[in-house]
Amino acid sequence: MGEVLWLSGADVEKTGVCRLEETVKIVEEAFGLFDRGEAFLVPETALHLTSDGQDQACYALPAYVGGELPVCGVKWTAHGPAAGPEESRIHAAVMLNEAEGGKPLAILNGTEIGAARTGAVTALALRHLAPKQVKKVALCGAGGQAERQLQAVLLALPQAEEIAIWSRGNERNKRLAQRFQADVRPLPSGVRPLLRPVERLEEAVDGADVIIAATSAAAPYLTPECVRSASLYCHIGFHEISREAVDAFSYIVADTWEEAKHVSGQSLFRYYREGSLDEARVTGTLGAVISGRLSVPRGTPDKKVFFDSFGLPVFDVSVAREAYRRGRAADLGMRLPW
């Protein structure tokens, strides 16, 4: 009957696929496969648990990833309120099958895989779209995704002098800054970049070259004034930026557009479905930028770039596939009869 490999969260961690430097390599390869049509997905199925606009739902996200060891996989993820101040509000699993024949291969804890691949996508967006000179980054949010977003900034923008972290309540941002400050590498000048928790959103975004929003907001809080100084805005969370603020951007790049435009609850896709955002305003995908098929200039205050991370299960499946390879080689996890 065969067997299936179960990898717990601890097992996945031991494979190293969630170390951001490793995740970036896997996700960059997956972007190439996706851009060439060698990886694809079908529309997600969403089981909404409330009708009040909150991101409280369960999602099934299938994908195919080709290349070496072609697989089909599905990410099952549940979004709800966090159980505690340091707890993630997102819990996920990934199941993998051989693409040819459908043989089940593995079931993995996918929570950290999802967080790591989201951070890796941001790191790639920063590498390709951020201005060369970045002095200040504003990170909006200090929840489950924020740690990986902060790691992405530290990896991709080592020249940043200040990272201002804002979150409602002004508590989790303090803990996040304190936890990472000792790990920040000094600049060539010898000065150590400052991770600064701030109480007010306006203080975080004032003078910021890059803004990253990673919150579960049900209503926009980023206004045109908030993005006035920004050259690049990365939309990672839910419904965070106003329709008027989107007008400030000259270029709109997404990890995908077609697969998300009819289903996503993120701000950009809502405005499209409402008829207030013309599809022609979307410049293209990050995969096309990475592959060189599409040229998008790095953002400037006068020619701003908007990057939207819908979050593709292609990435989760790719990272899970590599975790499966490494897990089998290292004899990790449990082999269960099928």
mmCIF file of N, CA, C and O in Angstrom, residues 5-18 92-94 106-113 323-324 327 332-336:
data_model
loop_
_atom_site.group_PDB
_atom_site.id
_atom_site.type_symbol
_atom_site.label_atom_id
_atom_site.label_comp_id
_atom_site.label_asym_id
_atom_site.label_seq_id
_atom_site.Cartn_x
_atom_site.Cartn_y
_atom_site.Cartn_z
ATOM 1 N N LEU A 5 5.261 10.154 4.262
ATOM 2 C CA LEU A 5 6.161 10.741 5.255
ATOM 3 C C LEU A 5 5.465 11.899 5.953
ATOM 4 O O LEU A 5 4.977 12.828 5.293
ATOM 5 N N TRP A 6 5.402 11.830 7.267
ATOM 6 C CA TRP A 6 4.859 12.930 8.063
ATOM 7 C C TRP A 6 6.021 13.731 8.639
ATOM 8 O O TRP A 6 6.899 13.180 9.308
ATOM 9 N N LEU A 7 6.041 15.051 8.344
ATOM 10 C CA LEU A 7 7.055 15.950 8.900
ATOM 11 C C LEU A 7 6.372 16.985 9.787
ATOM 12 O O LEU A 7 5.557 17.786 9.312
ATOM 13 N N SER A 8 6.693 16.940 11.059
ATOM 14 C CA SER A 8 6.153 17.917 12.009
ATOM 15 C C SER A 8 6.829 19.268 11.805
ATOM 16 O O SER A 8 7.776 19.399 11.018
ATOM 17 N N GLY A 9 6.366 20.271 12.538
ATOM 18 C CA GLY A 9 7.013 21.576 12.466
ATOM 19 C C GLY A 9 8.479 21.505 12.841
ATOM 20 O O GLY A 9 9.338 22.139 12.209
ATOM 21 N N ALA A 10 8.797 20.711 13.866
ATOM 22 C CA ALA A 10 10.195 20.550 14.275
ATOM 23 C C ALA A 10 11.009 19.859 13.191
ATOM 24 O O ALA A 10 12.173 20.210 12.946
ATOM 25 N N ASP A 11 10.402 18.875 12.536
ATOM 26 C CA ASP A 11 11.105 18.180 11.448
ATOM 27 C C ASP A 11 11.386 19.133 10.286
ATOM 28 O O ASP A 11 12.488 19.126 9.714
ATOM 29 N N VAL A 12 10.378 19.917 9.920
ATOM 30 C CA VAL A 12 10.563 20.888 8.829
ATOM 31 C C VAL A 12 11.691 21.847 9.175
ATOM 32 O O VAL A 12 12.541 22.161 8.333
ATOM 33 N N GLU A 13 11.726 22.295 10.422
ATOM 34 C CA GLU A 13 12.796 23.214 10.837
ATOM 35 C C GLU A 13 14.169 22.569 10.667
ATOM 36 O O GLU A 13 15.127 23.211 10.207
ATOM 37 N N LYS A 14 14.283 21.286 10.995
ATOM 38 C CA LYS A 14 15.569 20.597 10.895
ATOM 39 C C LYS A 14 16.054 20.477 9.450
ATOM 40 O O LYS A 14 17.255 20.383 9.207
ATOM 41 N N THR A 15 15.150 20.494 8.492
ATOM 42 C CA THR A 15 15.576 20.403 7.092
ATOM 43 C C THR A 15 16.265 21.676 6.622
ATOM 44 O O THR A 15 16.973 21.658 5.611
ATOM 45 N N GLY A 16 16.029 22.799 7.296
ATOM 46 C CA GLY A 16 16.663 24.064 6.928
ATOM 47 C C GLY A 16 15.954 24.843 5.840
ATOM 48 O O GLY A 16 16.405 25.939 5.472
ATOM 49 N N VAL A 17 14.825 24.343 5.316
ATOM 50 C CA VAL A 17 14.176 25.029 4.195
ATOM 51 C C VAL A 17 13.554 26.359 4.608
ATOM 52 O O VAL A 17 13.260 27.197 3.749
ATOM 53 N N CYS A 18 13.338 26.548 5.904
ATOM 54 C CA CYS A 18 12.719 27.792 6.378
ATOM 55 C C CYS A 18 13.739 28.827 6.834
ATOM 56 O O CYS A 18 13.348 29.900 7.318
ATOM 57 N N ALA A 92 -1.318 25.859 9.077
ATOM 58 C CA ALA A 92 -1.370 25.281 7.734
ATOM 59 C C ALA A 92 -0.758 23.892 7.694
ATOM 60 O O ALA A 92 0.087 23.528 8.525
ATOM 61 N N ALA A 93 -1.183 23.147 6.688
ATOM 62 C CA ALA A 93 -0.591 21.847 6.359
ATOM 63 C C ALA A 93 -0.434 21.774 4.843
ATOM 64 O O ALA A 93 -1.161 22.434 4.101
ATOM 65 N N VAL A 94 0.532 20.986 4.393
ATOM 66 C CA VAL A 94 0.743 20.774 2.963
ATOM 67 C C VAL A 94 0.783 19.273 2.706
ATOM 68 O O VAL A 94 1.464 18.531 3.424
ATOM 69 N N ALA A 106 3.920 12.872 1.045
ATOM 70 C CA ALA A 106 4.190 13.467 2.357
ATOM 71 C C ALA A 106 3.046 14.361 2.800
ATOM 72 O O ALA A 106 2.296 14.907 1.987
ATOM 73 N N ILE A 107 2.943 14.489 4.106
ATOM 74 C CA ILE A 107 2.102 15.504 4.748
ATOM 75 C C ILE A 107 3.003 16.259 5.708
ATOM 76 O O ILE A 107 3.738 15.651 6.486
ATOM 77 N N LEU A 108 2.979 17.585 5.609
ATOM 78 C CA LEU A 108 3.909 18.413 6.381
ATOM 79 C C LEU A 108 3.163 19.489 7.143
ATOM 80 O O LEU A 108 2.149 20.027 6.664
ATOM 81 N N ASN A 109 3.673 19.838 8.315
ATOM 82 C CA ASN A 109 3.249 21.073 8.976
ATOM 83 C C ASN A 109 3.673 22.228 8.072
ATOM 84 O O ASN A 109 4.854 22.382 7.765
ATOM 85 N N GLY A 110 2.719 23.028 7.622
ATOM 86 C CA GLY A 110 3.019 24.078 6.652
ATOM 87 C C GLY A 110 3.009 25.477 7.196
ATOM 88 O O GLY A 110 3.155 26.441 6.427
ATOM 89 N N THR A 111 2.861 25.641 8.513
ATOM 90 C CA THR A 111 2.726 26.988 9.064
ATOM 91 C C THR A 111 3.992 27.812 8.849
ATOM 92 O O THR A 111 3.946 28.932 8.319
ATOM 93 N N GLU A 112 5.143 27.272 9.231
ATOM 94 C CA GLU A 112 6.390 28.017 9.039
ATOM 95 C C GLU A 112 6.792 28.067 7.571
ATOM 96 O O GLU A 112 7.437 29.024 7.130
ATOM 97 N N ILE A 113 6.428 27.060 6.819
ATOM 98 C CA ILE A 113 6.690 27.099 5.372
ATOM 99 C C ILE A 113 5.988 28.306 4.766
ATOM 100 O O ILE A 113 6.568 29.049 3.965
ATOM 101 N N ALA A 323 11.627 20.191 1.465
ATOM 102 C CA ALA A 323 11.651 19.650 2.829
ATOM 103 C C ALA A 323 11.470 18.133 2.802
ATOM 104 O O ALA A 323 12.120 17.401 3.568
ATOM 105 N N TYR A 324 10.605 17.642 1.920
ATOM 106 C CA TYR A 324 10.397 16.197 1.769
ATOM 107 C C TYR A 324 11.685 15.518 1.319
ATOM 108 O O TYR A 324 12.086 14.479 1.879
ATOM 109 N N GLY A 327 14.120 15.695 4.193
ATOM 110 C CA GLY A 327 13.641 14.883 5.305
ATOM 111 C C GLY A 327 13.867 13.401 5.077
ATOM 112 O O GLY A 327 14.293 12.674 5.988
ATOM 113 N N LEU A 332 14.211 11.964 8.717
ATOM 114 C CA LEU A 332 13.409 12.743 9.648
ATOM 115 C C LEU A 332 11.950 12.327 9.556
ATOM 116 O O LEU A 332 11.506 11.734 8.586
ATOM 117 N N GLY A 333 11.200 12.683 10.581
ATOM 118 C CA GLY A 333 9.775 12.474 10.561
ATOM 119 C C GLY A 333 9.350 11.040 10.812
ATOM 120 O O GLY A 333 10.124 10.200 11.297
ATOM 121 N N MET A 334 8.119 10.746 10.464
ATOM 122 C CA MET A 334 7.547 9.397 10.649
ATOM 123 C C MET A 334 7.038 8.885 9.298
ATOM 124 O O MET A 334 6.377 9.612 8.573
ATOM 125 N N ARG A 335 7.346 7.628 8.997
ATOM 126 C CA ARG A 335 6.852 6.991 7.784
ATOM 127 C C ARG A 335 5.610 6.189 8.159
ATOM 128 O O ARG A 335 5.690 5.226 8.923
ATOM 129 N N LEU A 336 4.486 6.632 7.639
ATOM 130 C CA LEU A 336 3.206 6.048 8.036
ATOM 131 C C LEU A 336 2.651 5.221 6.889
ATOM 132 O O LEU A 336 2.746 5.607 5.718
#
